[in-house]
XYZ file of C-alpha atoms in Angstrom:
785
model
C 0.000 0.000 0.000
C 2.805 2.403 0.968
C 4.770 1.533 -2.157
C 1.732 2.147 -4.341
C 1.085 5.456 -2.577
C 4.709 6.546 -3.097
C 4.504 5.595 -6.777
C 1.303 7.645 -7.282
C 2.828 10.628 -5.476
C 5.933 10.366 -7.622
C 3.837 10.229 -10.806
C 1.828 13.254 -9.643
C 5.028 15.149 -8.875
C 6.717 14.348 -12.180
C 3.759 14.391 -14.545
C 4.289 16.419 -17.754
C 2.329 19.428 -16.543
C 4.274 19.629 -13.283
C 7.610 19.175 -15.028
C 6.702 21.944 -17.466
C 5.900 24.227 -14.517
C 9.257 23.432 -12.915
C 11.024 23.985 -16.226
C 9.281 27.344 -16.741
C 10.234 28.421 -13.218
C 13.870 27.491 -13.766
C 13.948 29.330 -17.110
C 12.512 32.470 -15.510
C 14.994 32.430 -12.636
C 18.003 31.705 -14.849
C 16.958 34.205 -17.533
C 16.663 37.021 -14.983
C 20.008 36.023 -13.458
C 21.724 35.955 -16.862
C 20.061 39.251 -17.741
C 21.465 40.925 -14.630
C 24.942 39.567 -15.342
C 25.027 40.253 -19.102
C 23.365 43.669 -18.799
C 26.614 44.976 -17.335
C 28.292 43.987 -20.628
C 25.591 45.659 -22.724
C 23.888 42.440 -23.800
C 20.097 42.515 -24.312
C 17.485 40.405 -22.548
C 16.555 37.977 -25.380
C 20.168 36.780 -25.614
C 20.283 36.171 -21.856
C 16.995 34.277 -22.013
C 18.168 32.039 -24.865
C 21.412 31.331 -22.983
C 19.406 30.457 -19.858
C 17.463 27.910 -21.880
C 20.693 26.448 -23.273
C 22.125 26.049 -19.777
C 18.969 24.284 -18.641
C 18.650 22.168 -21.798
C 20.376 19.020 -23.023
C 23.596 20.942 -23.646
C 23.761 21.972 -19.976
C 22.497 20.577 -16.696
C 19.918 18.323 -18.327
C 22.801 15.952 -19.002
C 22.304 14.934 -15.375
C 20.034 11.893 -15.429
C 17.734 12.979 -12.582
C 17.080 16.369 -14.161
C 16.660 14.856 -17.624
C 13.999 12.472 -16.311
C 12.027 15.431 -14.984
C 12.319 17.756 -17.966
C 12.306 15.342 -20.892
C 9.182 13.212 -20.707
C 7.673 11.742 -23.827
C 4.180 13.073 -23.134
C 5.375 16.607 -22.254
C 5.806 17.670 -25.890
C 2.072 18.343 -26.282
C 2.048 20.632 -23.240
C 5.052 22.580 -24.526
C 3.428 22.919 -27.943
C 0.167 24.228 -26.462
C 2.003 26.698 -24.230
C 4.117 27.926 -27.162
C 1.019 28.295 -29.310
C -0.805 30.414 -26.723
C 2.311 32.487 -26.099
C 2.718 33.240 -29.797
C -0.895 34.350 -30.106
C -0.712 36.692 -27.100
C 2.582 38.409 -27.850
C 1.942 38.726 -31.595
C -1.421 40.317 -30.775
C 0.387 42.693 -28.399
C 3.025 43.489 -31.037
C 0.201 44.338 -33.417
C -1.364 46.647 -30.823
C 1.961 48.432 -30.256
C 2.946 48.688 -33.932
C 3.047 52.171 -35.407
C 1.191 51.125 -38.537
C 0.885 54.671 -39.999
C 4.692 54.963 -39.844
C 5.072 51.693 -41.765
C 2.607 52.913 -44.403
C 4.467 56.240 -44.769
C 7.822 54.468 -45.087
C 6.613 51.343 -46.859
C 8.899 51.806 -49.862
C 12.116 52.189 -47.839
C 11.299 49.502 -45.259
C 10.042 47.150 -47.973
C 13.200 47.481 -50.057
C 15.437 46.887 -47.012
C 13.366 43.847 -45.992
C 13.254 42.405 -49.502
C 16.976 42.969 -50.101
C 18.159 40.498 -47.454
C 15.228 38.146 -48.059
C 15.860 37.941 -51.821
C 19.555 37.114 -51.439
C 18.732 34.669 -48.628
C 16.228 32.905 -50.886
C 18.831 32.528 -53.648
C 21.411 31.195 -51.194
C 18.794 28.875 -49.686
C 17.913 27.325 -53.020
C 21.610 26.899 -53.865
C 22.511 25.116 -50.620
C 19.333 22.992 -50.540
C 20.735 20.462 -53.015
C 23.756 19.839 -50.787
C 21.710 19.654 -47.578
C 19.118 17.329 -49.083
C 21.858 14.803 -49.839
C 23.640 15.246 -46.498
C 20.449 14.774 -44.491
C 19.473 11.790 -46.658
C 15.946 13.112 -46.794
C 13.262 11.097 -48.584
C 10.437 13.605 -48.381
C 9.316 16.227 -50.891
C 12.209 18.068 -52.513
C 10.048 21.109 -53.155
C 8.973 21.278 -49.510
C 12.572 20.897 -48.287
C 13.932 23.539 -50.678
C 11.124 25.945 -49.784
C 11.713 25.587 -46.023
C 15.492 26.120 -46.322
C 14.822 29.165 -48.496
C 12.440 30.650 -45.908
C 14.844 29.964 -43.030
C 17.631 31.982 -44.671
C 15.266 34.742 -45.782
C 13.413 35.037 -42.469
C 13.769 37.648 -39.675
C 12.215 37.152 -36.222
C 10.409 40.416 -35.508
C 9.658 39.683 -31.796
C 13.385 39.324 -31.076
C 14.163 42.468 -33.084
C 11.503 44.440 -31.189
C 12.665 43.252 -27.768
C 16.302 43.860 -28.702
C 15.443 47.392 -29.819
C 13.542 48.053 -26.592
C 16.329 46.646 -24.405
C 19.096 48.588 -26.164
C 16.894 51.716 -26.455
C 17.198 52.282 -30.187
C 13.533 51.583 -30.988
C 12.697 55.304 -31.241
C 15.667 56.221 -33.436
C 15.288 56.527 -37.209
C 17.438 53.430 -37.753
C 15.551 51.506 -35.072
C 12.129 52.289 -36.506
C 13.354 51.280 -39.953
C 14.770 48.009 -38.556
C 11.531 47.129 -36.748
C 9.389 47.985 -39.777
C 11.622 45.929 -42.083
C 11.581 42.972 -39.669
C 7.780 43.020 -39.470
C 7.436 43.257 -43.254
C 9.924 40.413 -43.690
C 8.240 38.096 -41.202
C 4.706 38.744 -42.407
C 5.777 38.329 -46.045
C 7.539 35.009 -45.329
C 4.582 33.625 -43.404
C 2.074 34.898 -45.963
C 4.108 33.168 -48.674
C 4.157 29.962 -46.622
C 0.373 30.079 -46.161
C -0.104 30.858 -49.858
C 1.970 27.817 -50.898
C -0.046 25.622 -48.524
C -3.298 27.007 -49.953
C -2.259 26.595 -53.594
C -1.146 22.966 -53.304
C -4.706 21.820 -53.953
C -8.103 23.193 -54.876
C -9.365 22.315 -51.408
C -6.463 24.193 -49.843
C -7.266 27.227 -51.989
C -10.850 27.143 -50.729
C -9.641 26.964 -47.132
C -7.389 29.957 -47.798
C -10.318 32.032 -49.077
C -12.357 30.997 -46.029
C -9.572 31.977 -43.609
C -9.148 35.372 -45.299
C -12.847 36.127 -45.061
C -12.939 34.810 -41.506
C -10.102 37.090 -40.351
C -11.798 40.048 -42.048
C -15.003 39.250 -40.182
C -13.201 39.058 -36.822
C -11.485 42.402 -37.504
C -14.883 44.032 -38.176
C -16.354 42.375 -35.099
C -13.485 43.696 -32.953
C -14.182 47.251 -34.115
C -17.815 47.029 -32.982
C -16.896 45.290 -29.724
C -14.220 47.891 -28.913
C -16.651 50.731 -29.593
C -19.309 49.065 -27.419
C -16.917 48.415 -24.532
C -15.657 52.005 -24.723
C -19.195 53.314 -24.181
C -20.007 50.948 -21.310
C -19.207 52.066 -17.779
C -17.803 55.456 -18.724
C -16.745 56.077 -15.127
C -14.275 53.191 -15.212
C -10.692 53.681 -16.299
C -10.242 50.142 -17.607
C -12.358 47.215 -18.721
C -13.287 44.498 -16.297
C -11.229 41.318 -16.247
C -14.063 39.264 -17.719
C -14.349 41.671 -20.648
C -10.605 41.408 -21.289
C -10.847 37.626 -21.068
C -13.665 37.640 -23.621
C -11.648 39.696 -26.125
C -8.537 37.531 -25.720
C -10.649 34.394 -26.023
C -11.970 35.701 -29.327
C -8.420 36.243 -30.615
C -7.310 32.787 -29.440
C -10.378 31.118 -30.935
C -9.769 32.804 -34.288
C -6.133 31.648 -34.248
C -7.151 28.083 -33.360
C -9.525 27.968 -36.329
C -6.734 29.186 -38.632
C -4.411 26.466 -37.283
C -7.081 23.801 -37.756
C -7.190 24.791 -41.416
C -3.439 23.900 -41.570
C -2.330 27.540 -41.876
C 0.038 29.474 -39.635
C -1.835 31.728 -37.185
C 0.963 34.249 -36.500
C -0.214 36.520 -39.305
C -3.789 36.257 -38.009
C -2.813 37.317 -34.461
C -0.701 40.193 -35.736
C -3.404 41.471 -38.101
C -6.020 41.352 -35.332
C -3.697 43.459 -33.153
C -2.797 45.959 -35.883
C -6.403 46.489 -36.955
C -7.754 46.709 -33.401
C -9.076 50.261 -32.679
C -6.346 52.111 -30.769
C -8.534 54.791 -29.195
C -10.568 54.284 -26.067
C -10.203 52.306 -22.872
C -10.521 48.932 -24.626
C -7.135 49.141 -26.345
C -5.694 50.948 -23.319
C -6.799 48.109 -21.035
C -5.368 45.421 -23.307
C -2.029 47.216 -23.426
C -2.091 47.740 -19.662
C -2.907 44.105 -18.902
C -0.696 42.429 -21.500
C 2.477 44.518 -21.551
C 3.812 43.599 -18.124
C 2.935 39.903 -18.260
C 4.209 39.417 -21.814
C 7.492 41.276 -21.366
C 8.308 39.807 -17.949
C 6.921 36.275 -18.206
C 5.724 35.129 -21.618
C 8.629 36.294 -23.789
C 11.420 35.247 -21.358
C 9.877 31.773 -21.162
C 9.357 31.604 -24.922
C 12.904 32.709 -25.768
C 14.255 30.478 -23.000
C 12.486 27.507 -24.530
C 14.156 28.331 -27.868
C 17.535 27.887 -26.169
C 16.251 24.865 -24.250
C 15.780 22.980 -27.524
C 19.443 23.553 -28.446
C 21.230 20.190 -28.253
C 24.977 20.676 -28.512
C 25.561 16.921 -28.421
C 24.844 16.896 -32.149
C 27.987 18.947 -32.776
C 30.467 16.237 -31.869
C 30.532 15.040 -35.480
C 32.599 17.104 -37.919
C 30.031 16.807 -40.709
C 27.347 18.286 -38.471
C 29.616 21.198 -37.513
C 30.262 21.897 -41.204
C 26.538 21.912 -42.003
C 25.777 24.278 -39.133
C 28.679 26.551 -40.088
C 27.486 26.689 -43.701
C 23.954 27.628 -42.619
C 25.180 30.318 -40.209
C 27.626 31.844 -42.705
C 25.065 31.796 -45.509
C 22.490 33.440 -43.257
C 24.845 36.235 -42.172
C 26.265 36.642 -45.664
C 22.867 36.801 -47.363
C 21.434 39.301 -44.904
C 24.513 41.512 -44.999
C 24.932 41.505 -48.780
C 21.222 41.923 -49.541
C 20.695 44.643 -46.931
C 23.822 46.553 -47.971
C 22.731 46.410 -51.612
C 19.301 47.765 -50.671
C 20.853 50.497 -48.493
C 23.212 51.480 -51.295
C 20.227 51.821 -53.631
C 18.418 53.971 -51.042
C 21.558 56.054 -50.280
C 21.578 54.877 -46.663
C 25.055 55.222 -45.047
C 27.278 52.142 -44.837
C 27.365 52.007 -41.021
C 23.556 52.004 -40.901
C 23.468 49.276 -43.538
C 25.837 47.040 -41.550
C 23.761 47.563 -38.418
C 20.517 46.768 -40.244
C 22.079 43.646 -41.741
C 22.917 42.145 -38.346
C 19.582 43.182 -36.830
C 17.662 41.516 -39.655
C 19.707 38.333 -39.179
C 18.030 37.681 -35.816
C 16.013 34.465 -35.890
C 14.216 32.143 -33.493
C 10.465 32.555 -33.858
C 8.357 31.359 -36.803
C 11.363 29.676 -38.399
C 11.232 27.126 -35.572
C 7.670 26.384 -36.632
C 8.737 26.038 -40.256
C 11.122 23.248 -39.364
C 8.699 21.824 -36.796
C 5.009 20.995 -36.891
C 4.066 23.616 -39.473
C 6.225 21.937 -42.109
C 4.088 18.773 -42.056
C 1.714 20.354 -44.568
C 4.611 20.508 -47.053
C 6.860 17.603 -45.983
C 7.739 15.332 -43.100
C 11.285 15.011 -41.767
C 12.456 11.455 -42.286
C 15.663 12.183 -40.370
C 15.587 13.954 -36.953
C 19.194 15.016 -37.591
C 17.964 17.601 -40.098
C 15.586 19.184 -37.578
C 18.233 19.312 -34.828
C 20.952 20.863 -36.993
C 18.637 23.471 -38.511
C 17.454 24.419 -35.013
C 21.069 24.709 -33.812
C 21.947 26.990 -36.733
C 18.936 29.228 -35.979
C 19.913 29.613 -32.313
C 23.595 30.238 -33.119
C 22.582 32.908 -35.640
C 20.788 34.872 -32.939
C 23.491 34.282 -30.326
C 26.055 35.746 -32.762
C 24.001 38.632 -34.142
C 22.651 39.901 -30.800
C 26.026 40.760 -29.201
C 27.285 42.204 -32.502
C 24.280 44.555 -32.589
C 25.040 45.633 -29.009
C 28.715 46.168 -29.916
C 27.809 48.250 -32.979
C 25.536 50.396 -30.819
C 28.406 51.222 -28.485
C 30.814 51.952 -31.341
C 28.356 53.903 -33.492
C 26.907 55.953 -30.651
C 26.281 59.014 -32.847
C 24.112 56.890 -35.126
C 21.594 56.437 -32.300
C 22.098 59.711 -30.473
C 19.329 62.232 -30.005
C 19.873 64.450 -33.070
C 16.565 66.246 -33.754
C 16.805 68.493 -30.696
C 15.365 71.682 -32.215
C 13.163 72.750 -35.118
C 15.176 75.613 -36.615
C 17.220 73.358 -38.885
C 14.548 70.655 -39.304
C 12.433 70.231 -42.413
C 8.840 71.331 -41.568
C 7.555 68.256 -43.399
C 9.641 65.953 -41.204
C 7.813 64.081 -38.463
C 7.710 66.084 -35.225
C 8.012 64.077 -32.011
C 6.643 66.127 -29.113
C 6.371 65.390 -25.396
C 3.519 67.243 -23.693
C 3.503 67.317 -19.894
C 0.446 67.841 -17.688
C -0.161 67.763 -13.957
C -3.923 67.399 -14.350
C -6.885 67.725 -16.718
C -6.805 71.529 -16.404
C -3.632 71.746 -18.478
C -5.020 69.730 -21.385
C -7.378 72.481 -22.583
C -4.393 74.393 -23.932
C -1.973 71.546 -24.683
C -4.214 69.632 -27.081
C -5.064 72.620 -29.340
C -1.357 73.464 -29.449
C -0.462 69.911 -30.501
C -3.164 69.987 -33.153
C -1.780 73.278 -34.447
C 1.778 71.884 -34.563
C 0.535 68.991 -36.693
C -0.477 71.490 -39.353
C -3.633 69.485 -39.922
C -1.573 66.482 -41.151
C -1.624 63.383 -38.956
C 1.676 62.176 -40.423
C 3.554 65.309 -39.297
C 3.156 64.777 -35.543
C 3.891 61.971 -33.079
C 2.827 63.297 -29.662
C 3.379 61.707 -26.267
C 1.601 62.769 -23.090
C 3.408 62.504 -19.762
C 1.221 62.768 -16.658
C 3.395 64.344 -13.948
C 2.394 63.256 -10.450
C 3.940 64.543 -7.256
C 5.052 61.776 -4.927
C 3.864 62.825 -1.496
C 5.649 61.602 1.595
C 3.448 59.433 3.733
C 2.528 60.914 7.060
C 0.942 59.438 10.127
C -2.582 60.550 10.916
C -5.283 59.680 13.384
C -8.031 60.509 10.882
C -10.228 57.812 9.411
C -10.224 57.193 5.677
C -13.510 59.038 5.121
C -12.162 62.051 7.052
C -9.186 62.613 4.741
C -9.119 65.533 2.335
C -9.936 64.829 -1.319
C -6.354 65.412 -2.491
C -5.058 62.932 0.085
C -7.024 60.034 -1.396
C -5.611 57.680 -4.001
C -7.607 55.319 -6.158
C -7.021 51.604 -6.515
C -5.225 51.961 -9.857
C -2.232 53.764 -8.347
C -1.121 57.335 -8.392
C -3.016 60.083 -10.142
C -6.406 59.853 -8.424
C -9.517 60.611 -10.398
C -7.523 62.895 -12.698
C -6.509 59.820 -14.667
C -10.091 59.145 -15.774
C -10.535 62.728 -16.999
C -7.186 62.613 -18.794
C -8.168 59.348 -20.496
C -11.450 60.872 -21.671
C -9.645 63.974 -22.963
C -7.130 61.833 -24.870
C -9.930 59.768 -26.426
C -11.659 62.972 -27.556
C -8.382 64.303 -28.997
C -7.745 61.102 -30.946
C -11.313 61.097 -32.225
C -11.089 64.725 -33.406
C -7.590 64.711 -34.906
C -6.986 61.004 -35.762
C -3.582 61.409 -34.099
C -2.717 58.606 -31.670
C -1.216 59.752 -28.370
C 0.313 57.302 -25.855
C 0.016 58.180 -22.170
C 2.594 57.457 -19.492
C 3.093 58.507 -15.883
C 6.027 60.046 -14.045
C 5.664 59.757 -10.273
C 8.337 61.560 -8.280
C 8.894 64.291 -5.745
C 9.292 67.790 -7.162
C 13.096 67.994 -6.608
C 13.676 65.045 -8.965
C 10.631 65.225 -11.242
C 12.602 67.095 -13.914
C 14.868 64.058 -14.313
C 11.897 61.904 -15.315
C 10.873 64.459 -17.935
C 14.391 64.782 -19.351
C 14.880 61.011 -19.399
C 11.549 60.522 -21.168
C 12.495 63.162 -23.746
C 15.827 61.395 -24.308
C 14.330 57.906 -24.566
C 11.515 58.996 -26.883
C 13.915 61.189 -28.906
C 11.464 64.054 -29.018
C 12.325 67.398 -30.591
C 10.189 69.535 -28.282
C 8.915 69.375 -24.712
C 5.801 71.390 -23.847
C 5.277 72.355 -20.198
C 2.336 74.012 -18.438
C 2.888 77.343 -16.682
C 2.806 77.190 -12.900
C 0.073 79.853 -12.807
C -3.526 79.441 -13.868
C -6.165 82.011 -14.691
C -8.949 82.746 -12.236
C -12.506 83.641 -13.176
C -11.733 87.363 -12.827
C -8.895 87.022 -15.359
C -6.026 87.353 -12.888
C -3.207 84.806 -12.866
C -2.958 82.803 -9.657
C 0.149 80.885 -8.639
C -0.096 77.141 -8.193
C 2.423 74.888 -6.522
C 5.907 76.343 -6.350
C 7.266 72.881 -7.157
C 5.812 73.168 -10.677
C 7.766 76.380 -11.236
C 11.070 74.944 -9.975
C 10.516 71.842 -12.097
C 10.020 74.014 -15.189
C 13.198 75.947 -14.406
C 15.225 72.749 -14.039
C 13.819 71.315 -17.266
C 14.788 74.506 -19.103
C 18.362 74.037 -17.875
C 18.695 70.282 -18.464
C 16.305 69.371 -21.296
C 17.910 67.499 -24.235
C 15.725 69.384 -26.739
C 13.787 72.589 -27.242
C 11.255 73.516 -24.574
C 8.010 75.470 -24.712
C 6.092 76.796 -21.702
C 2.404 77.381 -22.384
C 0.595 80.110 -20.453
C -3.008 79.091 -21.040
C -5.670 81.760 -20.714
C -9.389 81.015 -20.600
C -10.900 83.186 -23.305
C -14.555 83.916 -24.041
C -16.173 83.641 -27.448
C -15.128 81.595 -30.459
C -11.861 83.520 -30.921
C -10.157 81.507 -28.197
C -7.196 79.249 -28.929
C -8.580 76.552 -26.624
C -11.550 76.287 -29.034
C -9.373 75.248 -31.961
C -10.592 71.644 -31.771
C -14.257 72.375 -31.127
C -14.916 75.377 -33.371
C -14.616 76.037 -37.088
C -13.590 79.646 -36.512
C -10.113 80.677 -37.587
C -7.681 81.398 -34.736
C -5.259 84.295 -35.191
C -1.738 83.503 -33.993
C 1.102 86.026 -33.697
C 4.805 85.190 -33.585
C 6.808 88.009 -32.021
C 10.297 88.257 -33.495
C 12.974 90.382 -31.804
C 15.982 88.361 -32.969
C 18.156 85.638 -31.499
C 18.225 81.853 -31.349
C 15.050 81.452 -29.276
C 13.016 83.714 -31.567
C 14.211 81.745 -34.595
C 13.125 78.573 -32.824
C 9.749 80.143 -32.036
C 9.363 81.009 -35.723
C 10.281 77.409 -36.600
C 7.500 76.194 -34.293
C 5.120 78.656 -35.957
C 5.803 77.574 -39.525
C 4.503 74.101 -38.672
C 1.117 75.676 -37.938
C 0.796 77.471 -41.285
C -0.834 74.576 -43.133
C -3.521 74.156 -40.448
C -6.873 75.105 -41.944
C -8.000 77.022 -38.836
C -4.767 78.906 -38.105
C -3.994 82.384 -39.450
C -0.365 83.175 -38.636
C 1.175 86.630 -38.566
C 4.842 87.344 -37.866
C 5.319 90.615 -35.988
C 8.917 91.780 -36.131
C 10.173 94.501 -33.818
C 13.042 96.546 -35.242
C 14.863 99.673 -34.063
C 13.406 102.920 -35.337
C 15.314 103.889 -38.492
C 16.452 107.542 -38.684
C 16.824 109.576 -41.880
C 20.613 109.094 -41.853
C 20.224 105.365 -41.387
C 17.791 105.192 -44.317
C 20.223 107.059 -46.588
C 23.063 104.743 -45.599
C 20.845 101.735 -46.175
C 19.783 102.999 -49.592
C 23.413 103.356 -50.680
C 24.357 99.861 -49.499
C 21.258 98.190 -50.940
C 22.319 98.944 -54.507
C 25.090 96.371 -54.211
C 23.107 93.818 -52.199
C 20.841 91.032 -53.353
C 17.470 92.008 -54.749
C 14.181 90.122 -54.233
C 13.068 89.100 -50.793
C 15.595 91.244 -48.941
C 14.315 94.358 -50.742
C 10.791 93.510 -49.608
C 11.926 93.619 -45.960
C 13.539 96.983 -45.175
C 14.584 95.888 -41.683
C 16.744 93.076 -43.046
C 19.081 95.614 -44.616
C 19.836 97.314 -41.302
C 19.730 94.460 -38.814
C 23.032 93.287 -37.402
C 22.304 89.526 -37.167
C 22.976 87.780 -40.457
C 21.560 84.519 -39.084
C 18.270 86.216 -38.222
C 18.183 87.890 -41.622
C 18.768 84.667 -43.527
C 16.217 82.680 -41.531
C 13.535 85.361 -41.755
C 14.195 85.955 -45.460
C 13.754 82.244 -46.144
C 10.502 82.256 -44.153
C 9.285 85.321 -46.058
C 10.107 83.753 -49.403
C 8.417 80.438 -48.606
C 5.327 81.553 -46.714
C 4.705 85.309 -46.708
C 5.202 85.970 -50.406
C 2.898 83.032 -51.200
C 0.138 84.368 -48.955
C 0.297 81.580 -46.377
C 1.292 83.901 -43.525
C 1.271 87.592 -42.721
C 4.205 89.841 -41.916
C 4.174 93.097 -39.941
C 7.038 95.294 -38.743
C 6.950 97.491 -35.660
C 9.619 100.169 -35.365
C 10.359 101.125 -31.774
C 13.057 103.076 -29.959
C 13.136 101.279 -26.604
C 11.308 98.969 -24.253
C 8.638 101.513 -23.423
C 7.502 101.741 -27.037
C 7.697 97.958 -27.340
C 5.286 97.610 -24.412
C 2.937 100.116 -26.039
C 2.935 98.209 -29.320
C 2.291 94.936 -27.489
C -0.703 96.476 -25.728
C -2.109 97.636 -29.062
C -2.085 94.110 -30.501
C -3.013 92.350 -27.242
C -6.645 91.743 -28.230
C -5.997 90.857 -31.879
C -4.604 87.350 -31.398
C -5.601 84.254 -29.451
C -2.040 82.944 -29.158
C 1.318 84.724 -28.918
C 4.515 82.790 -29.643
C 7.817 84.322 -28.567
C 11.356 83.195 -27.813
C 12.595 83.181 -24.226
C 15.858 84.991 -24.846
C 19.035 84.411 -26.834
C 18.914 87.964 -28.199
C 21.577 89.509 -25.953
C 21.291 93.135 -24.796
C 18.705 94.580 -27.142
C 17.516 98.197 -27.148
C 14.089 96.852 -28.070
C 13.600 95.446 -24.558
C 15.554 97.992 -22.527
C 13.882 98.623 -19.190
C 11.289 95.848 -19.612
C 13.024 93.578 -17.108
C 12.674 96.071 -14.257
C 9.371 94.476 -13.181
C 10.316 90.922 -14.201
C 8.448 88.340 -12.107
C 9.155 85.007 -13.893
C 12.663 85.016 -15.433
C 12.087 81.517 -16.868
C 9.735 83.116 -19.420
C 12.226 85.724 -20.591
C 11.639 89.462 -20.721
C 8.823 89.534 -23.297
C 7.182 86.290 -22.202
C 7.057 87.402 -18.586
C 5.380 90.646 -19.619
C 2.735 88.867 -21.725
C 2.011 86.362 -18.932
C 1.648 89.054 -16.272
C -1.775 89.761 -14.788
C -1.014 93.482 -14.972
C -0.541 93.248 -18.740
C -4.164 92.820 -19.729
C -4.267 90.664 -22.891
C -6.692 87.879 -23.727
C -4.443 85.553 -25.705
C -2.499 82.555 -24.469
C 1.296 82.719 -24.604
C 3.834 80.121 -25.745
C 7.418 80.845 -24.692
C 10.033 78.846 -26.607
C 13.630 78.075 -25.678
C 15.899 76.475 -28.253
C 18.035 73.545 -27.193
C 21.304 74.949 -25.975
C 24.464 73.934 -27.835
C 27.604 75.287 -26.230
C 29.165 76.702 -29.373
C 25.857 78.034 -30.583
C 25.243 79.882 -27.316
C 28.598 81.620 -27.524
C 27.784 82.879 -31.001
C 24.247 84.056 -30.252
C 24.733 85.468 -26.780
């Protein structure tokens, strides 16, 4: 009886499901340990996770008999296959949700050529080496199926590994990183679509199943749109969906993928398409991202990548012939990706160092290619020799183990390639994508931030990629004898973490912004005490590689029109960000205006808003003008540049007239002040703006001649009620006679002389004010100041 009981207990302990749980636990622990160790050497997480699997697998400690008996049970393969299948569905759906599909569409030609370059050469190399491998493996199955699989293996790129590598090494937001991710996604989807097409075209019945699957996926995509819209409208007072609602949506995705698999097709494309086409606005998509991101990145992917390494069996490399086969596959894979990618980059005039980097990134493997040599290949052929499967799997793993560290090494050597370069707008093409980070402490600040972001887009969704950062003060906990219901409202915190009920209002405002402008805006939080909150903002600007940071003013307007100071910590945070920001910074002084001629009504009214850019000269004013020119193409923005110049005397005009005869004609002659101004940089920038926008009627231009600061103040008062938004540079103009004496009553130096005057309660104007500071370069500052 005791012996039987011990036997049953032993079987329960070492059944396939239990052994898989133990294996998963070991992979998680080892992968995190390897990640901590290798992170110090600059190695990314996926490489550490694959190595953890190799250590745990038959190449490592599974050589010990007791461990091998636990981990390698004959009936455990089905459990591993089911777990891998569910993992693929979930993280490919998440990748689809996170994919910047509009960016891929805008750059489809470039990303497509880069993806096809390496894939085309890999296909040629794959066909060439297939004859040799078919003989070496002594295969007896379909030659066409074998050749096709080898071709796809060499042409393939694993987009999940590329995406995680880019996130770990922080190059996902760089131009090269976005191109690499887009190319990897195009490559993987194209390879899998080709595989499914071949399966469908092998017979008339297969073709019919292919048509059914296409229509079925289309139907699920349409159903998801209606479900997302319905869930968004239910329970408007909730920030996120309920767990049962999330479970229902994920069950629908899994069920759709299962049906695709039952029809003998690969479901990776299905999961990705369902994620890409899922509506991004509203709390439905926000909840899915919130629920899936942490679990997938910290549990699912480490286990999945660890299991890739776990299947690596180095015992097959003891024979010289096997080593030669693996070496040929690895060298052909690297060679095909490098040569094809470099050829594509040369055609696109992409620099050589970027081409080399892209080549190694696109050589990362270890996802769908494992399916191609595994169960998915049964629809084309069956492996008659397990040696072929083992050696192909080893070559796939070695490819990634080699390419991952090389990518990390290239990042350290080519640091300038991934550095934050677009740090200001003065020298940036207005048609180039603008990445902007808008900061808000609460819903109150969004009424001015969102119209400003819409204006900066110029009415074109492709010209702006905004990010919203919710800044939350971390309050020190204090002891109190009060009960929970006796606490003040601002001392309460909701169950979803920091931010209180402001989060719900911010979510609703973002949903309305996306609905009105069709511009997607991710939201993130920065929770810190005021002395260190600026570091979170600067780090976010660096990581996201934004060109501008927009901050709210620390004062807000009361009902009587006066400006009232808020928390002093907001002001000190703004001052620190101005000193340490890695890009240009704008501080928005939002005024609540009555009537339709209010800048905050830009998104809700069809009335044209009049915007004035005040130009005194200097680097910050040029940057402010660069911000303004992005607004010109907006259908509800009427921009006027108001330039303040010293009053020209009769003697000055005679001297100017004599010198103008030998100067350039054209635009400079149309602007009298350009002939007498001392700053050549200001003259050139303003002349170019005049030629491009003023002479074509897109913007207005007005000059104000003043003697000193007193006359400047008078002119500003005269135009105070004409515009709903004033844009002006913070400083960078040196000691100018135009602002002499204006700093005597300066209250907020962080706004500069003119900005502080416009934001003052004593200076009675109705328009909002945007004060711009250009990113400070040391050499540039010495020249301008």
